[in-house]
Short mmCIF file of C-alpha atoms in Angstrom, two decimals:
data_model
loop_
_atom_site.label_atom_id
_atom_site.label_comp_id
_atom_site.label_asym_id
_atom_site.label_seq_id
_atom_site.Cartn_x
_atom_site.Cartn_y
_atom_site.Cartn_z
CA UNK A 1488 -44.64 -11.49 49.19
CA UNK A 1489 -46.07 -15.00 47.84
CA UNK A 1490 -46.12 -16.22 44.51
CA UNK A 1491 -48.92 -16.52 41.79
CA UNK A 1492 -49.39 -18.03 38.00
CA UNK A 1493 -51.82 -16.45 35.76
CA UNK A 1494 -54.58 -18.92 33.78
CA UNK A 1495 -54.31 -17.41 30.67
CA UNK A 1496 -51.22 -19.21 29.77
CA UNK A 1497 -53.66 -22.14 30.19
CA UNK A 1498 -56.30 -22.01 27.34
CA UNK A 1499 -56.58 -25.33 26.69
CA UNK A 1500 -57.56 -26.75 29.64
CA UNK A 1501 -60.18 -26.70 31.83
CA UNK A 1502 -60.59 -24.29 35.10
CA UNK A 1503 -60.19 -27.41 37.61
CA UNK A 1504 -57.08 -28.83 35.78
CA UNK A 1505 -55.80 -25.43 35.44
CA UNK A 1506 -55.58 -24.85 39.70
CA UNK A 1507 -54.36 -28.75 39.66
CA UNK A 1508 -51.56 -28.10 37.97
CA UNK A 1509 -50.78 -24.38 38.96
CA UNK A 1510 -50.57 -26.05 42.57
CA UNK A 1511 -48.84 -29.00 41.94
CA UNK A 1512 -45.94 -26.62 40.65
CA UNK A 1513 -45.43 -24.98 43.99
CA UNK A 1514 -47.68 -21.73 43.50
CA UNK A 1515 -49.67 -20.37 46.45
CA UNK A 1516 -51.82 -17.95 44.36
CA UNK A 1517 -53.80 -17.56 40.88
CA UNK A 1518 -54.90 -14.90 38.33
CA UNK A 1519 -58.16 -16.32 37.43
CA UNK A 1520 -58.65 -14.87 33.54
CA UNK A 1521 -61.94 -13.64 33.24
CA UNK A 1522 -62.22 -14.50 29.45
CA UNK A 1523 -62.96 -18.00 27.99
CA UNK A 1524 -62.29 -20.86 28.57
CA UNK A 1525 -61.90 -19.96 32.51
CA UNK A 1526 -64.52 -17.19 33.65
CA UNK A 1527 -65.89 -15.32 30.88
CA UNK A 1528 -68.57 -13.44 33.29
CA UNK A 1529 -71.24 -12.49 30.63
CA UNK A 1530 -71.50 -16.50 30.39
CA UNK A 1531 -70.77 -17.90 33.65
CA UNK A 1532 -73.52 -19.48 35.53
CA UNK A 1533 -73.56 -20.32 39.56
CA UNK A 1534 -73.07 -24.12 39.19
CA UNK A 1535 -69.07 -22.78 37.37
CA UNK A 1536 -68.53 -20.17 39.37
CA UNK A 1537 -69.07 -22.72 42.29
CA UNK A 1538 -66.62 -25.11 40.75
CA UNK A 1539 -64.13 -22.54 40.73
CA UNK A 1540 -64.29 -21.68 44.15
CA UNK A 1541 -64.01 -25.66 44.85
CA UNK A 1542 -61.28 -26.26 42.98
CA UNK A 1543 -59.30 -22.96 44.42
CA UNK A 1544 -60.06 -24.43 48.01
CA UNK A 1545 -59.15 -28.53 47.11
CA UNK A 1546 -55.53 -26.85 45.55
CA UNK A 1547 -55.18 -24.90 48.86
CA UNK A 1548 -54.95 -21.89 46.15
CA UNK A 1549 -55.54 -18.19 46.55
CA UNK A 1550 -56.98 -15.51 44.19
CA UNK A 1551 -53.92 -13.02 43.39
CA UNK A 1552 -56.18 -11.22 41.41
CA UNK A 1553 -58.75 -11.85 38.40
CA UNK A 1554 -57.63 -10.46 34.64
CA UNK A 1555 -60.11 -8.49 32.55
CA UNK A 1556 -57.65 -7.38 30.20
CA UNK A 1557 -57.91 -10.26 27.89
CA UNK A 1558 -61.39 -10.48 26.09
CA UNK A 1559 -60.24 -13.38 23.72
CA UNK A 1560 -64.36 -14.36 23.37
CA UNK A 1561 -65.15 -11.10 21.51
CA UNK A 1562 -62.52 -12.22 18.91
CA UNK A 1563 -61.75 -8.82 17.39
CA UNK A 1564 -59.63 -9.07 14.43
CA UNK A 1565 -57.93 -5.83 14.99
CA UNK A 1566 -56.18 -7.91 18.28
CA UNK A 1567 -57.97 -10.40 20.85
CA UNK A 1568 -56.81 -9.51 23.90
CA UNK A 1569 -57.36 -5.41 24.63
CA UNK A 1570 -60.32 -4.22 21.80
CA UNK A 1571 -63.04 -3.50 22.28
CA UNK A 1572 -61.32 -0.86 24.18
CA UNK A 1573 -62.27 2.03 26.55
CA UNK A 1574 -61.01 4.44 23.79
CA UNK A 1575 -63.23 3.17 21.00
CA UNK A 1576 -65.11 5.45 18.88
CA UNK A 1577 -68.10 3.96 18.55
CA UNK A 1578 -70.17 4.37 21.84
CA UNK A 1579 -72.01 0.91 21.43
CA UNK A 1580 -69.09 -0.46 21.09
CA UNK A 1581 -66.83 0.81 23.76
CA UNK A 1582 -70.17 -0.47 26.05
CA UNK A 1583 -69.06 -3.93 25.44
CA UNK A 1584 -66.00 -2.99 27.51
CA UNK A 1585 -67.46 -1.53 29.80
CA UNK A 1586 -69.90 -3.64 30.11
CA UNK A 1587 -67.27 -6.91 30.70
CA UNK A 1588 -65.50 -4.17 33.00
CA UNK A 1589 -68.54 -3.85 35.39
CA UNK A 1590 -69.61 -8.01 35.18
CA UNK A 1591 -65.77 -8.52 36.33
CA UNK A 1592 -66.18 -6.71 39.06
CA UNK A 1593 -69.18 -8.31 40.27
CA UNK A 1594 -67.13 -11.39 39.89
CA UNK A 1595 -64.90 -10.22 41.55
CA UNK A 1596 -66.13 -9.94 44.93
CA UNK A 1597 -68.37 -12.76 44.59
CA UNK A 1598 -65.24 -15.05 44.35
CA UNK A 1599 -63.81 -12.85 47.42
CA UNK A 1600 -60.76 -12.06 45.05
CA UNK A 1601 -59.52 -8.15 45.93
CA UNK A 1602 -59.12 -6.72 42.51
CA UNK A 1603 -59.33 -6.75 38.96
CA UNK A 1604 -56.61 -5.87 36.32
CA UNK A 1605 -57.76 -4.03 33.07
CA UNK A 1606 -56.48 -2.48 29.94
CA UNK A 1607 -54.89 1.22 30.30
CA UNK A 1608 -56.91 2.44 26.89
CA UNK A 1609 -56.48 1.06 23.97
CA UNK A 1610 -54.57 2.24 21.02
CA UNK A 1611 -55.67 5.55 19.63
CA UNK A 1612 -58.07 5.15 16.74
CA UNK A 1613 -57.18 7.30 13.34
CA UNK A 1614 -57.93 10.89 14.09
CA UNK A 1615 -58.34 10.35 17.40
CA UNK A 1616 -55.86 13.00 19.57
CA UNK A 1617 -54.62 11.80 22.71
CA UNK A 1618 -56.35 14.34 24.62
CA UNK A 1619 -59.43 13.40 23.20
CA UNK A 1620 -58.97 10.06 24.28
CA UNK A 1621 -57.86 10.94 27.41
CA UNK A 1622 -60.98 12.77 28.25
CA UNK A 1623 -63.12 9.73 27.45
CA UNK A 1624 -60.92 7.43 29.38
CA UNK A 1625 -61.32 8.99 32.50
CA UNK A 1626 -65.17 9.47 31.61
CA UNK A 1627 -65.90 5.81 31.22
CA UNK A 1628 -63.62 5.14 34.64
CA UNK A 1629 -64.97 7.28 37.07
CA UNK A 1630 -68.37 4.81 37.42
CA UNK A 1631 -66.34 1.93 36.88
CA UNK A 1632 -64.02 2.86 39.62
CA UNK A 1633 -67.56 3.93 41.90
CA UNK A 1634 -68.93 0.87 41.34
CA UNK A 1635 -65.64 -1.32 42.32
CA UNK A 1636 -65.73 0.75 45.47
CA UNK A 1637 -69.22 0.22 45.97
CA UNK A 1638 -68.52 -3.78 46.22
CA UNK A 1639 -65.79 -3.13 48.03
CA UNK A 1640 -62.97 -4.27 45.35
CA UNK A 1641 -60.33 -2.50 43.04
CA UNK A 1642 -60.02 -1.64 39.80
CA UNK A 1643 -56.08 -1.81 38.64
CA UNK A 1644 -54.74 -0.41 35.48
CA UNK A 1645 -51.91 -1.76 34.01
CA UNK A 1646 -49.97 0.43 31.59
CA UNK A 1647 -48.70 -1.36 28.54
CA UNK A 1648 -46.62 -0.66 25.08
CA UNK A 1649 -48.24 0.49 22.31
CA UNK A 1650 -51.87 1.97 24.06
CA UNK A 1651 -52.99 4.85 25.55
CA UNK A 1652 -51.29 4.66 29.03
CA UNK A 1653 -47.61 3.41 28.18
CA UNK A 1654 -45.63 4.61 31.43
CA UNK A 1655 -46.05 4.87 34.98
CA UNK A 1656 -46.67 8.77 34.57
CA UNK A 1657 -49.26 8.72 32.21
CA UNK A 1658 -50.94 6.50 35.07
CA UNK A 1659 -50.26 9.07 37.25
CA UNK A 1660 -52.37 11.52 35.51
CA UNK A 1661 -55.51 9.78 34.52
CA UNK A 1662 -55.74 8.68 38.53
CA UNK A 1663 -55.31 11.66 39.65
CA UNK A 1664 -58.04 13.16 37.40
CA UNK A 1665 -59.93 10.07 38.21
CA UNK A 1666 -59.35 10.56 41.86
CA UNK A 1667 -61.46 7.77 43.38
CA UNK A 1668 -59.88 5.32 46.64
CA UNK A 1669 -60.61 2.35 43.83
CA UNK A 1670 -57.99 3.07 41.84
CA UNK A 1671 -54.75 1.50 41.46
CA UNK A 1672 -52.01 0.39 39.62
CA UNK A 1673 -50.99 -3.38 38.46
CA UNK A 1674 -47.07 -2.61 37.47
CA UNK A 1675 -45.95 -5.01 35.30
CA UNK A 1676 -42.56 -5.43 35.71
CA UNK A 1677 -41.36 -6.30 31.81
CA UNK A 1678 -44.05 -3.62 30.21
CA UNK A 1679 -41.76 -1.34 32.37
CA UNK A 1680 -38.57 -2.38 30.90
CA UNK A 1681 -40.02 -2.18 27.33
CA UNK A 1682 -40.52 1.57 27.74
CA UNK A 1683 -37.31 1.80 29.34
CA UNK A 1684 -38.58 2.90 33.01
CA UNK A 1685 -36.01 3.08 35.94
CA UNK A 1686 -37.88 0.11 37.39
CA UNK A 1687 -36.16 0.47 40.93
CA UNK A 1688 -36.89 4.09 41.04
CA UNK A 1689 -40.34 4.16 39.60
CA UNK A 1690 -41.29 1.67 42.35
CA UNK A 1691 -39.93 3.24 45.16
CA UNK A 1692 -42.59 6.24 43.39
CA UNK A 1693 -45.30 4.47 43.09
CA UNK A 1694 -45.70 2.61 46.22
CA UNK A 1695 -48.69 4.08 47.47
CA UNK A 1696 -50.32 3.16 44.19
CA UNK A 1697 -48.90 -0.72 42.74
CA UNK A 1698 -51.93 -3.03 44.34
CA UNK A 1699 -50.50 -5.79 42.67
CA UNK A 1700 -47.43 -6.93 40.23
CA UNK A 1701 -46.87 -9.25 37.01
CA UNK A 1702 -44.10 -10.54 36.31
CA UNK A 1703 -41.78 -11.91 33.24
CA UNK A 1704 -38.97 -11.40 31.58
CA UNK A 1705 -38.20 -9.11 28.61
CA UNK A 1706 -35.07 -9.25 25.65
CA UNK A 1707 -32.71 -7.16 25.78
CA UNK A 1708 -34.16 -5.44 22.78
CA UNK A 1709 -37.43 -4.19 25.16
CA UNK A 1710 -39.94 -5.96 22.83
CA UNK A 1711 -42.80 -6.80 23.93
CA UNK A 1712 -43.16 -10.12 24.14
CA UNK A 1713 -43.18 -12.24 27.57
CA UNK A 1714 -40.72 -14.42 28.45
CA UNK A 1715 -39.83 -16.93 31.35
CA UNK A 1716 -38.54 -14.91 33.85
CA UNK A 1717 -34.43 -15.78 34.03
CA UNK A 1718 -34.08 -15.92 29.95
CA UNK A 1719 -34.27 -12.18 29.55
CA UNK A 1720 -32.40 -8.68 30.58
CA UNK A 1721 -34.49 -7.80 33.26
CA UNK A 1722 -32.29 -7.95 36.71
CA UNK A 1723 -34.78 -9.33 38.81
CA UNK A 1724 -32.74 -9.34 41.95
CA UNK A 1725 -32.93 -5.33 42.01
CA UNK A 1726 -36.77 -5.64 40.85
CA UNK A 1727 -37.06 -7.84 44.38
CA UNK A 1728 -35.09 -5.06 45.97
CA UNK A 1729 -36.69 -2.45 45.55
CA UNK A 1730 -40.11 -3.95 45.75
CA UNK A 1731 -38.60 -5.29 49.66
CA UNK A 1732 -37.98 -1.64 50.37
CA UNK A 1733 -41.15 -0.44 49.69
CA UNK A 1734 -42.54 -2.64 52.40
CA UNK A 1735 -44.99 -4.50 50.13
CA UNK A 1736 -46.07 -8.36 50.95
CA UNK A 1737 -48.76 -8.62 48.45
CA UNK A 1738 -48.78 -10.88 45.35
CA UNK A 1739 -46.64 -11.15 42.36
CA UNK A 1740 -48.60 -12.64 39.47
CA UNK A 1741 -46.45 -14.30 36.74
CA UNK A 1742 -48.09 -13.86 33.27
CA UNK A 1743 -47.26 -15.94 30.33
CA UNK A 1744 -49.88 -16.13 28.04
CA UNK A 1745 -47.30 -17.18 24.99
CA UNK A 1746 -46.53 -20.53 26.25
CA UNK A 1747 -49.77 -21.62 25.55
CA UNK A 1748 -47.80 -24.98 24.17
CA UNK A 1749 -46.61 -26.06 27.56
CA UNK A 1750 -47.78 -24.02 30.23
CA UNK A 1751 -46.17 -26.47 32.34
CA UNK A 1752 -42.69 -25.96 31.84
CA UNK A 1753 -42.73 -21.98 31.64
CA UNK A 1754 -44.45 -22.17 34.92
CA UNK A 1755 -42.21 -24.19 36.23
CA UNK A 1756 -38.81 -22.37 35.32
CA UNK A 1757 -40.25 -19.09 36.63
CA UNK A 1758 -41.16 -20.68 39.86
CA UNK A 1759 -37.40 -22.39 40.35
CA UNK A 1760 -36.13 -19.19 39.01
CA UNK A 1761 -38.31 -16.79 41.03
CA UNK A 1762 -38.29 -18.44 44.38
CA UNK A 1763 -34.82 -17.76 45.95
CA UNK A 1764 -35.67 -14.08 45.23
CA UNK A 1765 -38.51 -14.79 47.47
CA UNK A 1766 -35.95 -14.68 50.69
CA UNK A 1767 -34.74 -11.75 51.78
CA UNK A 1768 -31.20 -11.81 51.66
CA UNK A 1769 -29.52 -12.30 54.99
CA UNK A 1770 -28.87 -9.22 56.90
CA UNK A 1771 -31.52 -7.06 54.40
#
């Protein structure tokens, strides 16, 4: 397993800086955010995306996976990081997901990163049933996931609190109905805890499905908000368990976008935190 920091903790500085300092810290990989100020796609011209790739290769970095969650440039007021979502209403509107979706992709395998991370629906719109929006989920993913599999990348959903897809099951379903060899799942380790999943267990489920993993730590009061992995409830030594036994040696992503004040440090304390569980105990 190897370490990774994601950029969107990072907004206020500059791509190059960004890898500077994520390396300096002691991280092997990076989530490159495909949103501004890093890689918006529907912006980002060949002489940036050529800087990026320089600056991943001078930091000795890695691409652990690109984000196109986030879409902080469309500025919704409803909430910046998952609308427009692939739920909305309004067909011309939902595009601009989908759209973003499809250019992230494409960015994807130009960089030569192996998959992207997306938002699991948003939240249901008034009147809308869950059913409804179910149906139209799966819709606008089955292209998505064709295309991804046309360019030879894949397309991770990553369940989270409050929106369509909450829990590892409700993944479960829309991928089977999606059905495509594109498909996976990002398992983020404290959206888990904040719907009170047996973490261990669901793991050891899920194996043939969890592409990649984000990690950070979660009160004891399963709110959702991110935290520096160590200052929380989650037991991360089981976490690092159970993903051992599953055989996985992939990347785990830490993602914390609310330290935005000093990146630094919260990347830092996860890392010195994080790493120990790194080694497999001896005699495991």
């Amino acid at each position: 397993m190897k370490l990774a920091f994601s950029t969107n903790a990072y907004l206020r500085f500059p791509f190059d800086e960004v890898a500077e300092r994520i390396a300096s810290l002691g991280y092997e990989g990076l989530e490159l955010l495909a949103d501004v100020p890093h890689a918006w796609p529907a912006g980002l011209l060949e002489g940036p995306k050529r800087a990026i790739l320089a600056a991943m290769e001078r930091n000795a970095l890695t691409f652990s996976n690109v984000n196109a969650f986030m879409m902080n440039a469309v500025n919704d007021a409803r909430q910046p990081y998952w609308y427009p979502s692939f739920i909305e209403p309004d067909p011309h509107y939902r595009s601009v997901r989908i759209d973003h979706t499809r250019r992230a992709i494409g960015l994807c395998a130009e960089l030569g990163a192996p998959h992207i991370t997306t938002e699991p629906g948003g939240p249901l719109a008034p009147g809308q049933s869950r059913a409804e929006a179910i149906d139209l989920f799966v819709e606008v993913l089955k292209p998505l996931a064709e295309h991804a599999h046309n360019l030879g990348v894949l397309l991770l959903i990553e369940p989270e609190p409050g929106l369509l897809l909450e829990t590892s099951d409700q993944y479960l379903e829309v991928a089977d109905r999606v059905n495509a060899p594109s498909i996976g799942l990002n398992y983020d380790v404290g959206h888990a805890f904040c719907v009170s999943e047996d973490i261990p267990a669901a793991i050891a489920k899920l194996a043939p499905q969890i592409r990649h993993y984000h990690l950070e730590d979660i009160a004891a009061t399963r709110v959702h908000h991110h935290l520096v992995p160590g200052t929380g409830a989650i037991d991360f030594p089981e976490v690092f368990a159970a993903i051992r036994k599953t055989g996985y040696d992939g990347w785990l992503t830490v993602e914390l976008y609310p330290f935005g004040d000093d990146p630094d440090a919260a990347a830092r304390g996860a890392f010195e935190f994080l790493s120990p569980l790194m080694v497999p105990p001896s005699g495991a």
